[in-house]
PDB file of C-alpha atoms in Angstrom:
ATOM      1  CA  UNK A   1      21.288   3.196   8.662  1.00 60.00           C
ATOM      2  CA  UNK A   2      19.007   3.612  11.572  1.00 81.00           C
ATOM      3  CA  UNK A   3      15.321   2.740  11.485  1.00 79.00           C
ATOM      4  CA  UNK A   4      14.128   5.955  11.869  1.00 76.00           C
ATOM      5  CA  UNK A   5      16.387   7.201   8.651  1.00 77.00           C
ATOM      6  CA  UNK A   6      14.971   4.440   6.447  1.00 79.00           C
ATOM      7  CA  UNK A   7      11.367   5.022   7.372  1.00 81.00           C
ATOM      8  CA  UNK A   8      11.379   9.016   7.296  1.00 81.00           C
ATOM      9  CA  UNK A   9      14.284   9.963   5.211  1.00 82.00           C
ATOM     10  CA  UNK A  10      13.420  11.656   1.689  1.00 82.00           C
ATOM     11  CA  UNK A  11      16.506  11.273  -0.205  1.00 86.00           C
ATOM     12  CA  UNK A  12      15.532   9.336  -3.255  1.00 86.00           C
ATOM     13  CA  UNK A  13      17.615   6.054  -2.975  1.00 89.00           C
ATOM     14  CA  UNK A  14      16.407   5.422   0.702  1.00 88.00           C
ATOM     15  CA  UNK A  15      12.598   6.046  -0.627  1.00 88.00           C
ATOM     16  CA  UNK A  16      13.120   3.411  -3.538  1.00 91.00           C
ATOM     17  CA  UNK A  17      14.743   0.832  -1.421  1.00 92.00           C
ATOM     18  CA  UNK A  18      11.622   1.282   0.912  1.00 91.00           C
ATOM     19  CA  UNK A  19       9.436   0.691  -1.567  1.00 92.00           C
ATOM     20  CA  UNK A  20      11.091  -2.642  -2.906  1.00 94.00           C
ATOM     21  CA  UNK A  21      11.003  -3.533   0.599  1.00 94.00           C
ATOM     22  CA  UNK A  22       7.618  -2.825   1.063  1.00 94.00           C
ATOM     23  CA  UNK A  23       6.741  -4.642  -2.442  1.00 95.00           C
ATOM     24  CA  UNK A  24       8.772  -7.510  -1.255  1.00 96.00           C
ATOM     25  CA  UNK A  25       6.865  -8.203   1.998  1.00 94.00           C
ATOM     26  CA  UNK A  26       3.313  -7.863  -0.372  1.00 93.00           C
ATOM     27  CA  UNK A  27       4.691 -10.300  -2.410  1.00 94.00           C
ATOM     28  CA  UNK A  28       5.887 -12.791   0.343  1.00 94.00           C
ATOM     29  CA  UNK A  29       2.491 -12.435   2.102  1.00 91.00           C
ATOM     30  CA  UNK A  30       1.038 -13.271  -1.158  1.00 89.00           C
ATOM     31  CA  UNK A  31       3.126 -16.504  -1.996  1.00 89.00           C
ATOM     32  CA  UNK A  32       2.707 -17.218   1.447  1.00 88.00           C
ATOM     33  CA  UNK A  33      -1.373 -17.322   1.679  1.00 85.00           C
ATOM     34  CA  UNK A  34      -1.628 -18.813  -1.914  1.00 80.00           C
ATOM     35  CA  UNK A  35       0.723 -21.721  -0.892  1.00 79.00           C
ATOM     36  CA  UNK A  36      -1.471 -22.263   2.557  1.00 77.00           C
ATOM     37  CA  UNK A  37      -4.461 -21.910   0.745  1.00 73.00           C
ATOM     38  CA  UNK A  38      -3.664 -24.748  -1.246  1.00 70.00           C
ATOM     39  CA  UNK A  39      -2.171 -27.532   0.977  1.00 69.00           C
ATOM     40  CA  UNK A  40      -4.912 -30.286   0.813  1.00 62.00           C
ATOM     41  CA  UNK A  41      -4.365 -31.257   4.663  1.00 58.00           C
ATOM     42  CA  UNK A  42      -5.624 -27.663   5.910  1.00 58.00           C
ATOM     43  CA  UNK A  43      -8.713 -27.601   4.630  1.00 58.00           C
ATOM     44  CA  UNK A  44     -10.231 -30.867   3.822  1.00 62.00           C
ATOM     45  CA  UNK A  45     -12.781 -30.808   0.522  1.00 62.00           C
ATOM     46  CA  UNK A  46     -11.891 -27.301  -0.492  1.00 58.00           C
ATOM     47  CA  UNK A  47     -11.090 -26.584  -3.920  1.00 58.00           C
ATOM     48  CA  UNK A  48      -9.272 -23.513  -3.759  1.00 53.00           C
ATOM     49  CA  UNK A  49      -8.372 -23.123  -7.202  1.00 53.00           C
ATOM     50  CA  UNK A  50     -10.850 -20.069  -8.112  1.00 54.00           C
ATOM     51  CA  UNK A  51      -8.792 -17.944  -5.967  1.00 60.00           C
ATOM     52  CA  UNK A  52      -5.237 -19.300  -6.179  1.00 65.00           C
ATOM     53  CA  UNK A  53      -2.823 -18.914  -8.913  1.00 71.00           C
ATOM     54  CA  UNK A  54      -1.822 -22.828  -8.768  1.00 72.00           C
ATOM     55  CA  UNK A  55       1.433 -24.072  -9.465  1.00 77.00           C
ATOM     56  CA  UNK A  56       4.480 -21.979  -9.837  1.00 85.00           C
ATOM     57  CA  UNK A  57       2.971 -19.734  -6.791  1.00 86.00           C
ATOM     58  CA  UNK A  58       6.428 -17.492  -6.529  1.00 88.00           C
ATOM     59  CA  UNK A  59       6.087 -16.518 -10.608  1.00 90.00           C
ATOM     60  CA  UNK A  60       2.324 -15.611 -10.509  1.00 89.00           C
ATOM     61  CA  UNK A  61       2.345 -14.297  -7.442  1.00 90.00           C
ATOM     62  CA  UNK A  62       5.274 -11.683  -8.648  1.00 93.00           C
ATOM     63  CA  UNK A  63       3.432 -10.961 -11.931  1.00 92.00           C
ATOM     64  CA  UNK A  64      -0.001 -10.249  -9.876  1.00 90.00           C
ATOM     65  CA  UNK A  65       2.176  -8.057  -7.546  1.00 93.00           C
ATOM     66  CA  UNK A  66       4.154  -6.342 -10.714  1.00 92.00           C
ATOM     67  CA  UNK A  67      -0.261  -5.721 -11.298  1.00 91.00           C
ATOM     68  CA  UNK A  68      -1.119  -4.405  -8.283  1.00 92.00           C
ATOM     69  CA  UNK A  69       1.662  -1.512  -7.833  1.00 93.00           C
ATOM     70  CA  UNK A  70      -0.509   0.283 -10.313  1.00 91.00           C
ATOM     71  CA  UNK A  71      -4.106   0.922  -8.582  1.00 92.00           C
ATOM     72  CA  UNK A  72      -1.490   1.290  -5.258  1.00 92.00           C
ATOM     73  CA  UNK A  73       0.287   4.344  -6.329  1.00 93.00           C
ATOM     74  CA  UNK A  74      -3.294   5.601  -8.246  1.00 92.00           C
ATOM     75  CA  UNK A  75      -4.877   5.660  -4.871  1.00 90.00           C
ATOM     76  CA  UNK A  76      -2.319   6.973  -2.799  1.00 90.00           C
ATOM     77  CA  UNK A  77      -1.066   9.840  -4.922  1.00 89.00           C
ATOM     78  CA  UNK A  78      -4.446  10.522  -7.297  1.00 89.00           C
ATOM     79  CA  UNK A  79      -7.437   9.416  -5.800  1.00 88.00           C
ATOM     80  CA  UNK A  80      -6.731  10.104  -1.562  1.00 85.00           C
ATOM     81  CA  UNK A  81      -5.758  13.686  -2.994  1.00 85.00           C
ATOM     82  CA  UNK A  82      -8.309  14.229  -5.256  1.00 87.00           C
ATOM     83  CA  UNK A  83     -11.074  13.124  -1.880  1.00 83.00           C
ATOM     84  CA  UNK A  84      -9.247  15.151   0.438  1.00 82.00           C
ATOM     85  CA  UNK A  85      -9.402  18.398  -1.955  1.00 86.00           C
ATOM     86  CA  UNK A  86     -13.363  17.095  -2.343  1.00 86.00           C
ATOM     87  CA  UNK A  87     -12.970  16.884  -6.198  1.00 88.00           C
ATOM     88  CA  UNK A  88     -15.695  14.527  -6.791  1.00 87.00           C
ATOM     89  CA  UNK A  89     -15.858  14.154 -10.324  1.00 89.00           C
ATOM     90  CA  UNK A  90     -12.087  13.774 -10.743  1.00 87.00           C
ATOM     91  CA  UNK A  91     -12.014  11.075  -8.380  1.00 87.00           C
ATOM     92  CA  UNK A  92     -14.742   8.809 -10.237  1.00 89.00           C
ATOM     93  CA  UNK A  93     -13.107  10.200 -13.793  1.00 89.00           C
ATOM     94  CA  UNK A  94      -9.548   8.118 -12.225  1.00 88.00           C
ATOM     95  CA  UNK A  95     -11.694   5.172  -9.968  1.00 88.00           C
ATOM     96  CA  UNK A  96     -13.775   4.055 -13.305  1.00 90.00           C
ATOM     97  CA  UNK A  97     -11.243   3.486 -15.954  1.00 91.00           C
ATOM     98  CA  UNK A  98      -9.181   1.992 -12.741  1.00 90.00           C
ATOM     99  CA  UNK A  99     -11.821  -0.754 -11.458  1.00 89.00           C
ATOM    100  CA  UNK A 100     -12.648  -1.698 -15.317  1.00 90.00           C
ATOM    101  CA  UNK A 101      -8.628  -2.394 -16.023  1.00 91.00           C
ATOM    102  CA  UNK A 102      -8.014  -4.279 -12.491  1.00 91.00           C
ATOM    103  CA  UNK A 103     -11.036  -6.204 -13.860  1.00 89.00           C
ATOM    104  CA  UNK A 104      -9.787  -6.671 -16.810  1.00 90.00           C
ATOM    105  CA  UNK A 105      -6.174  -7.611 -16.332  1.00 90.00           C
ATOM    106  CA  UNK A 106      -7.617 -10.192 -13.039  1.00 86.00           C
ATOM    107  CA  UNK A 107      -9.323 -11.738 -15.991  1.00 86.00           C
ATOM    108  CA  UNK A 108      -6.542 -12.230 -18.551  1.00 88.00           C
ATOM    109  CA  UNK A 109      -3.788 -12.792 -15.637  1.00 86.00           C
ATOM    110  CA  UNK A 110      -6.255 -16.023 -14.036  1.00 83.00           C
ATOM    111  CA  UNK A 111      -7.412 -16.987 -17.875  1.00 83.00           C
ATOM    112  CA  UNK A 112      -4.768 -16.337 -20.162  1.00 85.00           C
ATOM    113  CA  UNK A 113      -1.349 -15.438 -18.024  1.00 87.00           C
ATOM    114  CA  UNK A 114      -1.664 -18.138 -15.408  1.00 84.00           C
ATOM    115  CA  UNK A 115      -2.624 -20.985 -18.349  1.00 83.00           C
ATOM    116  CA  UNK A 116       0.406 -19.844 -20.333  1.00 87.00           C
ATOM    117  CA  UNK A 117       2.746 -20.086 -17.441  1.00 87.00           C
ATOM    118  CA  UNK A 118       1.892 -23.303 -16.770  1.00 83.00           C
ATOM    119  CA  UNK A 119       2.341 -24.442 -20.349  1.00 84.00           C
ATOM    120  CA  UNK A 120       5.662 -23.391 -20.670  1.00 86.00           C
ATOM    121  CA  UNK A 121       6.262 -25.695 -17.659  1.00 82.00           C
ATOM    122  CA  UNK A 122       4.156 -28.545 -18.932  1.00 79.00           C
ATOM    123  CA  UNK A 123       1.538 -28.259 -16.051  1.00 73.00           C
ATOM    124  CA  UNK A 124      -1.981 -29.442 -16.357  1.00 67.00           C
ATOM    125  CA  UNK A 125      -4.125 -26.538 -16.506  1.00 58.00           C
ATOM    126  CA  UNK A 126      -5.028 -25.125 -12.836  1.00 56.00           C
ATOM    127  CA  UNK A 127      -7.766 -22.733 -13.401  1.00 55.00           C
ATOM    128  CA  UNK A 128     -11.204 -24.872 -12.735  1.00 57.00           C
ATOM    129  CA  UNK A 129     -13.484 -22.555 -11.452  1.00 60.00           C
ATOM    130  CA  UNK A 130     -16.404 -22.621 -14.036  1.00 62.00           C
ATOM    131  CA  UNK A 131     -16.852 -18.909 -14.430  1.00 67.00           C
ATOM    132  CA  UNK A 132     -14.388 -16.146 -15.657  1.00 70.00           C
ATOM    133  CA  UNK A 133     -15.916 -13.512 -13.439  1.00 77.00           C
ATOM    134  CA  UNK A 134     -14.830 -14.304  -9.715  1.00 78.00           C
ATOM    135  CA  UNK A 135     -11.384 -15.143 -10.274  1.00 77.00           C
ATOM    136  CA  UNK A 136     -11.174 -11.848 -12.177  1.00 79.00           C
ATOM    137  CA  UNK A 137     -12.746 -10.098  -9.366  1.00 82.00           C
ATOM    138  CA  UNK A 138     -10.706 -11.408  -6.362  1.00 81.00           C
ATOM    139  CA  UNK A 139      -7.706 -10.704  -8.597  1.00 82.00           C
ATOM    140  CA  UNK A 140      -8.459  -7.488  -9.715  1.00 83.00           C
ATOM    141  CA  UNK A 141     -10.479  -5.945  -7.161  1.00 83.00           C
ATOM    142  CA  UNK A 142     -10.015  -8.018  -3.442  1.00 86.00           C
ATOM    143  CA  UNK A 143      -6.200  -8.934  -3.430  1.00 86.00           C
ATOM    144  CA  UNK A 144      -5.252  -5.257  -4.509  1.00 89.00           C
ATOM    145  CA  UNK A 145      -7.252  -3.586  -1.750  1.00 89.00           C
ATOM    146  CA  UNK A 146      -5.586  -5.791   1.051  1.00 90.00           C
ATOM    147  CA  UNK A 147      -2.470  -3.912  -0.415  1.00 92.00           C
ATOM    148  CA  UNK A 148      -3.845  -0.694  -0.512  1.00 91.00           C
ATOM    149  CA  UNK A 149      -5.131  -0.757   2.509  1.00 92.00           C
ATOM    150  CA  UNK A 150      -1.835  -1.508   3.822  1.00 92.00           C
ATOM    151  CA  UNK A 151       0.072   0.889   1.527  1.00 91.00           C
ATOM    152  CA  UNK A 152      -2.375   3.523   2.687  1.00 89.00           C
ATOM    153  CA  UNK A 153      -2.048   3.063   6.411  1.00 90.00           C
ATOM    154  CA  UNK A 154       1.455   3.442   6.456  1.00 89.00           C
ATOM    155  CA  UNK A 155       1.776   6.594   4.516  1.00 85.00           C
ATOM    156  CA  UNK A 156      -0.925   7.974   6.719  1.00 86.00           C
ATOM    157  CA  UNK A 157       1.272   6.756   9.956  1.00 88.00           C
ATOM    158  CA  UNK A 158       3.646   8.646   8.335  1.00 87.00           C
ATOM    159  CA  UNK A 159       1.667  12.007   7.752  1.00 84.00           C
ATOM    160  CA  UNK A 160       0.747  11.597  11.459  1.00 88.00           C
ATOM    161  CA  UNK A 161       3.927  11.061  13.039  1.00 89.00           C
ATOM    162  CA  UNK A 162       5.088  14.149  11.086  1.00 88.00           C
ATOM    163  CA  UNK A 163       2.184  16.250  12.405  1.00 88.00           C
ATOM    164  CA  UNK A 164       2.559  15.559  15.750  1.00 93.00           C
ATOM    165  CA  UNK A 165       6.861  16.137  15.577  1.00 91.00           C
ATOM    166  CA  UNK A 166       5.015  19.157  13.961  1.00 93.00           C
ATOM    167  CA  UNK A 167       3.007  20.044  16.541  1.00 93.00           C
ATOM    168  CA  UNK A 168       5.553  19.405  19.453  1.00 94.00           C
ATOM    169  CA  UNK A 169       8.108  21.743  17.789  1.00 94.00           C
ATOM    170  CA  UNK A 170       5.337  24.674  17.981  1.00 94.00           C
ATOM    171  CA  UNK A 171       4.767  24.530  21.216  1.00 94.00           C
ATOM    172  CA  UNK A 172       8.114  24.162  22.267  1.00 94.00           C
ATOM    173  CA  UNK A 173       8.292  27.467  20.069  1.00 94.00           C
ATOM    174  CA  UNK A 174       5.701  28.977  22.277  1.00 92.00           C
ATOM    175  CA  UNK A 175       7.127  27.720  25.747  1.00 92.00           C
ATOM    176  CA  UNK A 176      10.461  29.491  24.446  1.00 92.00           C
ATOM    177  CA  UNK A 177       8.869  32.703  23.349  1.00 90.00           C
ATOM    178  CA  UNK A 178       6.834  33.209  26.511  1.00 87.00           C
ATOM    179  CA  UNK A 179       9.840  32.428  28.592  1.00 86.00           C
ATOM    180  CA  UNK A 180      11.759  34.892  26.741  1.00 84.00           C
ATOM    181  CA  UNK A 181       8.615  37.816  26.857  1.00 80.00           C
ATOM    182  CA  UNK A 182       8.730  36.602  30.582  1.00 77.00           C
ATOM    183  CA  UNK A 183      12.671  37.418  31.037  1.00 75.00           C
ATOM    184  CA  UNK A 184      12.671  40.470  29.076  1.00 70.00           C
ATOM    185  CA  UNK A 185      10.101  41.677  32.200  1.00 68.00           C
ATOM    186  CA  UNK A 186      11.908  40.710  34.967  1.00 67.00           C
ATOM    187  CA  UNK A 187      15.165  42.397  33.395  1.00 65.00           C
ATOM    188  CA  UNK A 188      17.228  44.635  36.460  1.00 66.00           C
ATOM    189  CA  UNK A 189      17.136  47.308  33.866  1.00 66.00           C
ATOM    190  CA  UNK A 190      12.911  47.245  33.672  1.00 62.00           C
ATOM    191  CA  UNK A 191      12.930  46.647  38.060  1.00 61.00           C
ATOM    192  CA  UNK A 192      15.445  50.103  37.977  1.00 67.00           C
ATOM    193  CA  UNK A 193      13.796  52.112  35.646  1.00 70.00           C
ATOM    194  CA  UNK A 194       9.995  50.916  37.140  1.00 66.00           C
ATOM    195  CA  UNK A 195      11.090  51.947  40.872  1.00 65.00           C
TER     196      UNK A 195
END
């Protein structure tokens, strides 16, 4: 499969197998920064632990990602639409209800999910920060919008790149029409009948 088939094609299995792959790389950034985020040698005397899942990074870290493919696909195929087509009121009736359940579910994944997990595993409980309302926010509102920003930017690379082939093919359209109109006056036939 060549690159340009995998990132263009339409056919259904090549679209879902770029979307794992896309998913994958979110959630191997994610395990990634958590885990740096948390090495003690790094950053000397910071307690990272309101924004980091803890222990068992690669579980949490899929579960928060498992989270985040919802507002993802909600922005990209409701919201950007519903802006574009200047539908106001539709786009705060979907945004709302959206921000209050990424709120929502940041709070029960870093309060309730995370504790559990690390129960099951006999862990001591990770989750020190004293307040339940800025782990809930960088989990439901900050770490989602790095990936919708990133999930946005590509499908928008896309809609450009397809504008521009677009664009090309018209105006190599044109070149071929005028050169035609151009040949059809210079015909022997036009030079005999015009003398």
């Amino acid at each position: 499969m060549v690159v340009h088939d995998f990132i263009f094609s339409n056919k259904w299995g090549i679209r879902l197998l770029r979307h794992h792959v896309f998913w994958l790389g979110c959630w191997l950034y994610a395990s990634l920064t958590y885990y740096i985020i948390q090495l003690k040698w790094i950053t000397p005397g910071f307690n990272p632990y309101y924004v980091s899942p803890g222990a068992y990074i690669l579980l949490k870290t899929f579960l928060l990602i498992l989270v985040y493919t919802v507002p993802c696909y909600t922005f990209i195929n409701f919201i950007v639409p519903s802006l574009i087509k200047r539908k106001w009121m539709r786009t705060i009736v979907i945004i709302l209800p959206l921000i209050w359940m990424m709120y929502g579910i940041g709070w029960l994944m870093y309060w309730r999910m995370f504790p559990f997990i690390d129960s099951l595993f006999d862990q001591q409980d990770n989750n020190y920060y004293p307040t339940s309302f800025w782990p809930a926010v960088v989990l439901g509102f900050i770490e989602p919008l790095k990936i919708i920003a990133a999930a946005a930017s590509i499908k928008y690379m896309k809609h450009w790149w397809y504008v521009q082939k677009e664009n090309e093919k018209l105006e190599q359209e044109k070149l071929k029409t005028e050169l035609q109109l151009l040949k059809a006056q210079i015909n022997p036939d036009f030079l005999f009948n015009a003398l």
